[in-house]
Coordinates of C-alpha atoms and ligand atoms in Angstrom, one line a residue:
M1 CA 0.0 0.0 0.0
T2 CA 1.3 3.5 -0.8
A3 CA 0.0 6.9 0.0
S4 CA 0.8 10.1 -2.0
T5 CA 4.5 10.5 -2.6
P6 CA 6.3 12.9 -0.3
D7 CA 9.7 14.4 -1.1
V8 CA 11.3 13.3 2.2
L9 CA 10.6 10.0 4.0
I10 CA 11.7 10.1 7.6
V11 CA 12.5 6.7 9.3
G12 CA 12.0 7.2 13.1
G13 CA 10.0 9.7 15.0
G14 CA 12.5 10.5 17.8
I15 CA 14.0 13.9 18.4
G16 CA 16.0 14.0 15.1
G17 CA 13.1 12.7 12.9
L18 CA 10.6 15.2 14.4
A19 CA 13.1 18.1 14.1
L20 CA 13.5 17.2 10.4
A21 CA 9.7 17.0 9.8
L22 CA 9.2 20.4 11.4
S23 CA 12.1 21.9 9.4
C24 CA 10.9 20.5 6.1
H25 CA 7.4 21.8 6.8
Q26 CA 8.8 25.2 7.6
A27 CA 10.8 25.2 4.3
G28 CA 7.8 24.0 2.2
I29 CA 9.2 20.5 1.6
S30 CA 6.7 17.6 1.9
C31 CA 7.6 14.8 4.2
R32 CA 6.2 12.0 6.3
V33 CA 7.5 10.3 9.4
F34 CA 7.4 6.5 10.0
E35 CA 7.8 5.4 13.6
A36 CA 8.2 1.8 14.8
A37 CA 6.5 2.3 18.1
A38 CA 2.7 1.6 18.0
E39 CA 2.1 4.3 20.6
V40 CA 4.1 7.2 22.0
L41 CA 5.1 6.6 25.6
P42 CA 6.8 9.2 27.9
L43 CA 10.2 7.5 27.9
G44 CA 13.6 8.5 29.1
V45 CA 14.8 11.0 31.7
G46 CA 16.6 14.4 31.4
I47 CA 18.1 16.0 28.3
N48 CA 20.1 19.2 28.2
L49 CA 19.7 21.5 25.2
L50 CA 22.6 23.7 24.7
P51 CA 22.3 27.1 22.9
H52 CA 23.0 25.7 19.5
A53 CA 20.1 23.3 19.8
M54 CA 17.9 26.0 21.4
R55 CA 18.6 28.3 18.5
E56 CA 17.2 25.7 16.1
L57 CA 14.2 25.0 18.3
S58 CA 13.6 28.7 18.6
E59 CA 13.6 29.1 14.9
L60 CA 11.0 26.3 14.8
G61 CA 8.9 28.3 17.2
L62 CA 9.1 25.8 20.1
A63 CA 11.1 27.9 22.6
E64 CA 8.2 29.2 24.6
A65 CA 6.5 25.8 24.9
L66 CA 9.7 24.2 26.1
A67 CA 10.5 27.0 28.5
T68 CA 7.3 26.5 30.4
R69 CA 8.1 22.7 30.8
G70 CA 11.9 22.8 31.5
I71 CA 14.4 24.8 33.5
E72 CA 16.6 27.4 32.1
T73 CA 20.1 26.4 33.3
R74 CA 21.9 29.3 34.9
E75 CA 25.3 27.7 35.7
L76 CA 27.3 24.5 35.5
A77 CA 29.4 23.6 38.5
F78 CA 31.9 20.9 39.2
Y79 CA 32.7 19.4 42.6
S80 CA 35.1 16.7 43.9
R81 CA 33.7 13.4 45.2
D82 CA 33.5 14.8 48.8
G83 CA 32.0 18.1 47.8
Q84 CA 35.0 20.4 47.3
F85 CA 34.3 23.1 44.8
I86 CA 36.3 22.9 41.5
F87 CA 34.9 25.2 38.9
K88 CA 31.8 26.9 37.7
E89 CA 30.6 29.0 34.8
P90 CA 27.4 30.7 33.7
R91 CA 25.5 29.1 30.9
G92 CA 23.2 30.0 28.1
R93 CA 21.7 33.5 28.3
Y94 CA 23.4 34.0 31.7
A95 CA 26.7 33.7 29.8
G96 CA 25.6 36.3 27.2
Y97 CA 24.3 33.9 24.5
D98 CA 21.2 34.9 22.5
W99 CA 19.6 31.5 23.3
P100 CA 19.1 29.8 26.6
Q101 CA 20.5 26.4 27.8
L102 CA 17.4 24.4 28.7
S103 CA 17.2 21.2 30.9
V104 CA 14.1 19.3 30.1
H105 CA 12.6 15.8 30.4
R106 CA 13.0 13.9 27.2
A107 CA 9.3 13.0 27.2
D108 CA 8.4 16.7 27.5
L109 CA 10.7 17.6 24.6
H110 CA 9.3 14.8 22.5
R111 CA 5.7 15.7 23.3
V112 CA 6.2 19.3 22.4
M113 CA 7.8 18.4 19.1
L114 CA 5.2 15.7 18.3
E115 CA 2.2 18.0 19.0
A116 CA 3.8 20.7 16.8
V117 CA 4.3 18.1 13.9
R118 CA 0.6 17.0 14.2
E119 CA -0.7 20.5 14.4
R120 CA 1.4 21.9 11.5
L121 CA 1.7 18.9 9.2
G122 CA -1.6 17.1 10.0
A123 CA -2.7 14.3 12.3
D124 CA -1.4 11.5 10.0
A125 CA 2.1 13.1 9.3
V126 CA 3.6 10.6 11.8
R127 CA 2.6 7.0 11.0
L128 CA 3.0 4.9 14.2
G129 CA 3.5 1.1 14.0
H130 CA 5.6 1.4 10.9
R131 CA 9.0 -0.4 11.6
C132 CA 11.2 0.1 8.6
I133 CA 12.8 -3.2 7.6
R134 CA 14.3 -2.4 4.2
V135 CA 15.1 0.5 1.9
D136 CA 15.2 0.1 -1.9
Q137 CA 16.1 2.7 -4.5
N138 CA 16.4 3.2 -8.2
P139 CA 17.7 6.3 -10.0
S140 CA 14.3 8.1 -9.7
R141 CA 12.9 7.2 -6.3
V142 CA 13.4 5.4 -2.9
T143 CA 11.0 3.0 -1.3
L144 CA 10.6 2.1 2.4
H145 CA 9.3 -1.3 3.4
F146 CA 7.7 -1.9 6.8
D147 CA 7.1 -4.9 9.0
N148 CA 3.3 -4.4 8.7
G149 CA 3.5 -5.2 4.9
H150 CA 3.1 -1.5 3.8
F151 CA 5.6 0.3 1.7
Q152 CA 6.1 4.0 0.7
H153 CA 7.8 5.7 -2.2
G154 CA 9.6 9.1 -1.9
N155 CA 12.4 11.2 -3.4
V156 CA 14.9 10.7 -0.5
A157 CA 14.8 8.7 2.7
I158 CA 16.5 9.7 5.9
G159 CA 17.4 7.1 8.6
C160 CA 16.6 8.8 11.9
D161 CA 16.1 5.5 13.7
G162 CA 18.5 5.9 16.6
I163 CA 21.4 4.0 17.9
H164 CA 20.1 0.6 16.9
S165 CA 19.3 1.9 13.4
A166 CA 18.0 -0.7 10.9
V167 CA 18.8 1.7 8.0
R168 CA 22.4 1.9 9.1
L169 CA 22.6 -1.8 9.5
Q170 CA 21.4 -2.3 5.9
L171 CA 24.1 0.1 4.7
F172 CA 26.8 -1.3 7.0
P173 CA 25.9 -5.0 7.7
D174 CA 29.3 -5.8 9.2
Q175 CA 29.3 -3.0 11.8
G176 CA 28.8 -5.2 14.9
P177 CA 27.3 -3.9 18.2
P178 CA 28.0 -0.4 19.6
Q179 CA 31.3 -0.2 21.5
Y180 CA 31.3 -0.2 25.3
S181 CA 33.2 2.6 26.9
G182 CA 33.9 0.7 30.1
V183 CA 31.4 2.9 32.0
N184 CA 27.8 1.9 33.0
M185 CA 25.2 4.6 33.8
W186 CA 22.2 4.6 36.1
R187 CA 19.7 7.3 35.6
G188 CA 16.5 8.5 37.2
V189 CA 14.4 11.5 38.2
A190 CA 13.5 12.4 41.8
R191 CA 11.2 15.1 43.4
W192 CA 13.5 17.1 45.5
P193 CA 13.8 20.6 47.0
A194 CA 15.7 23.1 44.8
F195 CA 19.4 23.3 45.4
L196 CA 21.9 26.1 44.6
G197 CA 19.1 28.5 43.4
G198 CA 17.2 25.9 41.4
A199 CA 18.9 26.3 38.0
T200 CA 22.3 24.8 38.5
M201 CA 23.7 21.7 36.8
I202 CA 26.4 19.9 38.9
S203 CA 28.9 17.3 38.1
T204 CA 30.8 15.5 40.8
G205 CA 33.5 12.9 41.5
W206 CA 35.0 10.7 38.8
M207 CA 34.0 7.5 37.0
T208 CA 36.7 5.4 38.7
V209 CA 34.9 5.8 42.0
G210 CA 31.5 7.1 40.9
K211 CA 30.6 10.3 39.0
T212 CA 27.3 12.1 39.1
V213 CA 25.6 14.6 36.9
I214 CA 22.5 16.3 38.5
Y215 CA 20.2 19.0 37.2
P216 CA 16.6 20.1 37.6
I217 CA 14.3 19.5 34.6
R218 CA 10.8 20.6 35.7
P219 CA 9.8 23.5 38.0
G220 CA 8.2 22.8 41.3
T221 CA 4.4 23.4 41.7
P222 CA 2.0 23.7 44.7
E223 CA 1.0 20.0 43.9
T224 CA 4.7 19.0 44.4
D225 CA 5.1 21.2 47.5
G226 CA 7.4 23.3 45.4
K227 CA 9.8 20.4 44.8
Q228 CA 11.5 20.3 41.4
L229 CA 11.9 17.2 39.3
I230 CA 15.6 16.5 39.4
N231 CA 17.4 14.4 36.8
W232 CA 20.4 12.4 38.0
V233 CA 23.0 10.2 36.2
A234 CA 25.5 8.1 38.1
E235 CA 28.4 6.7 36.2
I236 CA 30.8 3.9 37.3
E237 CA 33.7 2.2 35.5
Q238 CA 32.9 -1.5 35.2
P239 CA 34.4 -4.3 33.1
E240 CA 31.1 -5.6 31.8
A241 CA 28.3 -3.6 30.0
V242 CA 24.8 -3.7 31.4
R243 CA 21.9 -4.4 28.9
Q244 CA 21.5 -1.9 26.1
D245 CA 17.9 -0.7 26.2
W246 CA 16.7 2.8 27.0
T247 CA 14.0 1.4 29.2
G248 CA 16.2 -1.2 31.0
R249 CA 15.4 -1.1 34.7
G250 CA 18.4 -0.7 37.1
R251 CA 18.7 -1.7 40.7
L252 CA 19.8 0.6 43.5
A253 CA 21.8 -2.2 45.0
D254 CA 24.1 -2.5 41.9
M255 CA 25.2 1.2 42.0
M256 CA 24.7 2.4 45.6
P257 CA 28.0 1.1 47.1
A258 CA 29.7 3.8 44.9
F259 CA 27.4 6.6 46.1
A260 CA 26.8 5.9 49.8
G261 CA 27.4 8.8 52.1
L262 CA 27.5 11.4 49.3
T263 CA 26.2 14.4 51.2
F264 CA 27.1 17.9 50.2
D265 CA 26.1 20.9 52.3
F266 CA 23.6 21.9 49.6
L267 CA 22.4 18.5 48.5
D268 CA 22.1 15.0 50.1
I269 CA 22.9 13.1 46.8
T270 CA 22.6 9.7 48.4
A271 CA 19.1 10.4 49.9
M272 CA 17.9 12.0 46.6
I273 CA 19.0 8.9 44.6
E274 CA 17.5 6.6 47.1
S275 CA 14.2 8.4 46.8
T276 CA 13.9 7.6 43.1
E277 CA 11.0 5.4 42.2
E278 CA 12.3 4.0 38.9
I279 CA 15.9 3.7 38.0
L280 CA 17.1 3.0 34.4
E281 CA 20.5 1.5 33.5
Y282 CA 22.3 1.9 30.3
P283 CA 25.9 1.3 29.2
M284 CA 27.9 4.3 27.8
V285 CA 28.4 3.3 24.2
D286 CA 29.2 4.8 20.8
R287 CA 30.5 3.8 17.4
D288 CA 33.5 4.9 15.4
P289 CA 32.7 7.7 13.0
L290 CA 31.6 6.5 9.5
E291 CA 33.4 7.7 6.3
R292 CA 30.1 8.2 4.6
W293 CA 26.4 8.3 5.4
S294 CA 24.8 9.0 2.0
F295 CA 24.1 6.3 -0.6
G296 CA 22.2 7.8 -3.5
R297 CA 18.7 8.8 -2.2
L298 CA 19.4 7.5 1.3
T299 CA 21.3 9.0 4.3
L300 CA 21.5 8.9 8.1
L301 CA 20.9 11.5 10.8
G302 CA 21.3 11.8 14.6
D303 CA 22.2 8.7 16.6
A304 CA 21.8 6.5 13.5
A305 CA 24.7 8.5 11.9
H306 CA 26.9 9.3 14.9
P307 CA 26.0 7.8 18.3
M308 CA 28.2 9.5 20.9
Y309 CA 28.9 9.2 24.7
P310 CA 26.5 11.4 26.6
R311 CA 29.4 13.4 28.1
G312 CA 28.8 16.8 26.5
S313 CA 25.0 17.2 26.4
N314 CA 25.1 16.9 22.6
G315 CA 23.2 13.7 21.4
A316 CA 19.9 15.4 20.9
G317 CA 21.5 18.7 20.0
Q318 CA 23.6 17.4 17.2
A319 CA 20.5 15.5 15.8
I320 CA 18.5 18.7 15.8
V321 CA 21.4 20.6 14.1
D322 CA 21.7 17.7 11.5
A323 CA 18.0 18.1 10.7
R324 CA 18.1 21.8 10.2
F325 CA 21.3 21.7 8.1
L326 CA 19.9 18.9 5.9
T327 CA 16.7 20.8 5.4
G328 CA 18.7 23.8 4.2
R329 CA 20.5 21.6 1.6
I330 CA 17.2 20.1 0.4
R331 CA 15.9 23.5 0.0
E332 CA 18.9 24.4 -2.1
H333 CA 19.3 21.3 -4.2
G334 CA 15.8 19.7 -4.1
A335 CA 15.1 16.3 -2.6
T336 CA 18.0 14.8 -4.5
P337 CA 21.2 12.8 -3.9
E338 CA 23.2 16.1 -4.3
A339 CA 21.4 17.5 -1.3
L340 CA 22.3 14.5 0.8
L341 CA 26.0 14.7 -0.2
A342 CA 26.1 18.5 0.6
Y343 CA 24.6 17.7 4.0
E344 CA 27.1 14.9 4.7
A345 CA 30.1 17.0 3.5
V346 CA 29.6 19.4 6.4
R347 CA 27.8 17.4 9.1
N348 CA 29.9 14.2 8.9
P349 CA 33.2 15.7 9.8
A350 CA 31.6 18.1 12.3
T351 CA 29.9 15.3 14.3
A352 CA 32.9 13.0 14.0
R353 CA 34.9 15.6 16.0
V354 CA 32.2 15.6 18.7
V355 CA 32.1 11.8 18.9
L356 CA 35.9 11.6 19.2
T357 CA 36.2 14.5 21.7
N358 CA 33.4 12.9 23.8
R359 CA 35.7 9.9 24.2
T360 CA 38.8 11.9 25.3
D361 CA 38.2 15.5 26.3
P362 CA 34.5 16.4 26.9
P363 CA 33.7 19.0 29.6
D364 CA 33.8 16.4 32.4
S365 CA 37.5 15.9 31.7
I366 CA 37.7 18.8 34.3
L367 CA 36.8 16.1 36.9
R368 CA 39.3 13.6 35.5
E369 CA 42.1 16.1 35.6
V370 CA 41.4 17.0 39.2
W371 CA 40.9 13.4 40.2
Q372 CA 44.2 12.3 38.6
R373 CA 46.3 15.3 39.7
S374 CA 45.1 15.2 43.3
G375 CA 45.3 11.4 43.5
G376 CA 41.6 11.5 44.5
K377 CA 42.6 13.2 47.8
R378 CA 41.2 16.4 49.4
F379 CA 43.1 19.5 48.4
E380 CA 43.7 22.8 50.3
R381 CA 43.1 25.1 47.3
I382 CA 41.9 24.1 43.8
E383 CA 44.6 26.4 42.4
D384 CA 47.2 24.1 43.8
V385 CA 45.8 21.3 41.7
I386 CA 44.9 23.0 38.4
S387 CA 44.6 26.7 37.4
A388 CA 41.3 28.5 36.7
E389 CA 42.6 29.3 33.2
E390 CA 43.2 25.6 32.4
L391 CA 39.7 24.7 33.6
Q392 CA 38.1 27.4 31.5
A393 CA 40.1 26.3 28.5
I394 CA 38.8 22.7 28.7
S395 CA 35.2 24.1 28.7
D396 CA 35.8 26.6 26.0
R397 CA 37.6 24.2 23.7
Y398 CA 34.6 21.8 23.8
K399 CA 32.2 24.7 22.9
K400 CA 34.2 25.3 19.7
I401 CA 34.3 21.7 18.7
A402 CA 30.6 21.1 19.4
G403 CA 29.6 24.3 17.5
F404 CA 28.2 26.4 20.3
D405 CA 30.9 29.0 21.2
R406 CA 29.0 32.2 21.6
E407 CA 30.5 34.3 18.9
T408 CA 30.4 31.7 16.1
L409 CA 26.8 30.8 17.0
R410 CA 25.7 34.4 17.0
A411 CA 27.4 35.2 13.7
R412 CA 26.4 32.3 11.5
P413 CA 23.4 32.6 9.3
S414 CA 20.3 30.4 9.7
F415 CA 20.7 26.8 8.4
V416 CA 17.3 26.7 6.8
Ligands
FAD1 C1 13.1 5.7 24.4 C2 14.3 6.6 24.4 C3 14.7 7.2 25.6 C4 15.8 8.0 25.6 N1 16.2 8.6 26.8 C5 17.2 9.5 26.8 C6 17.5 10.1 28.0 O1 16.9 9.9 29.1 N2 18.5 11.0 28.0 C7 19.2 11.3 26.9 O2 20.1 12.1 26.9 N3 19.0 10.7 25.8 C8 17.9 9.8 25.7 N4 17.6 9.2 24.5 C9 18.5 9.4 23.4 C10 18.3 10.7 22.8 O3 16.9 11.0 22.7 C11 19.0 10.7 21.5 O4 20.4 10.5 21.7 C12 18.8 11.9 20.7 O5 17.7 12.5 20.9 C13 19.1 11.6 19.2 O6 17.9 11.5 18.5 P1 17.6 10.5 17.3 O7 16.3 11.0 16.8 O8 18.7 10.3 16.5 O9 17.3 9.1 18.0 P2 16.1 8.7 19.0 O10 15.7 9.8 19.8 O11 16.7 7.5 19.7 O12 14.9 8.3 18.0 C14 14.9 7.2 17.2 C15 13.5 6.8 16.9 O13 13.5 5.8 15.8 C16 12.5 4.8 16.1 N5 12.9 3.6 15.4 C17 13.9 2.8 15.7 N6 14.0 1.8 14.8 C18 13.1 2.1 13.8 C19 12.7 1.5 12.6 N7 13.3 0.4 12.1 N8 11.7 2.0 11.9 C20 11.1 3.1 12.3 N9 11.4 3.8 13.5 C21 12.4 3.2 14.2 C22 12.6 4.7 17.6 O14 11.4 4.1 18.2 C23 12.8 6.2 18.0 O15 11.5 6.8 18.2 C24 16.5 8.3 24.5 C25 16.1 7.7 23.3 C26 15.0 6.9 23.2 C27 14.5 6.2 21.9

């Protein structure tokens, strides 16, 4: 069965796929989204959207809806395992950017995007229950085949089907599983009183002994007694990877030995984690950058193209930037193989740099440096361990590599 023929067929209705649908619609390009899940469930925990992602979401007219659901991050602060202050810097508009940094529940971000797609493109723009199992093409069109027996023709197809992408597997059948980093992650959300002014993201410790990343993602309300929804991630180096599934349930007992007694004067981290109702576990994995993504009328986007360690708040952001940049190229070249090559020529090397930097020198390498140089011991003054200039340089270098240093972001023209 086929419906009318859209220009752009989008495989996967996650963050990248929906950003692409909204961008195509904005640019007057016809598209349709095919999503494997039969229903949309509020899955995942927190996501941090940095100013480069928020610029794109603002240009899509979603900034206001997101602002009411999330928390505008004011600052990022690093602490040693026992709560000694290391470094902090203002973020987003508090650092002079034109766009905010926003911390939000993935389910809230996904819902806002999905509602916008349905409102703007029509109720049937996202076809649920359509798992893509094969993509065929000839010189004039591409065809998606689904597990429900349906198929769909179009001019180009974009694999936005996430880290376990079926489209990527068809293009690279010998790729093997994603590579384990040697670190497992436990994640959750807890209702907790605001700390450090209610808009600070903190990162503590180091993965050898237990690292945490903690930030608020929903404001408090009278119904929650003013308590915010706090997202936390706990990371521990372990020889074996836990199961790879975004909804995989974790157990407090498996992680808590590394986080017992973690009480700072502004936050009882142990108690907050212990109050969490549902804990998810996931291994930190990525894949080596690919030399190419585009094959004729088919290309990859987001996690399907460049899965990365979540160590720089860039997974969703880079998927959104991909979507916007690709739309700009389709607008220029039409829904053609040339557009896909023009997209890949810029976004492939740009995202490869982020994937590789997330392995070696993401922002949390601030914690690694302090851990290694201090031997994990208490220090009198942080300046005796590492200079403020060196810490700032680690942070600033990452901003440039990931494409969100303030001046470059402000100066560049719109992608679409
Ligand atoms: C359920 C879930 C929970 C997540 N939770 C978090 C989180 O808590 N924190 C965080 O930082 N990141 C999380 N992520 C990852 C984060 O959303 C992505 O890294 C990022 O948004 C990149 O977006 P993407 O669109 O490339 O991939 P994703 O957002 O992963 O979207 C891929 C989409 O493709 C669909 N799909 C897969 N295979 C097929 C197929 N064969 N045919 C059709 N559709 C298919 C999937 O169902 C999914 O909707 C989560 C992803 C998922 C899917």
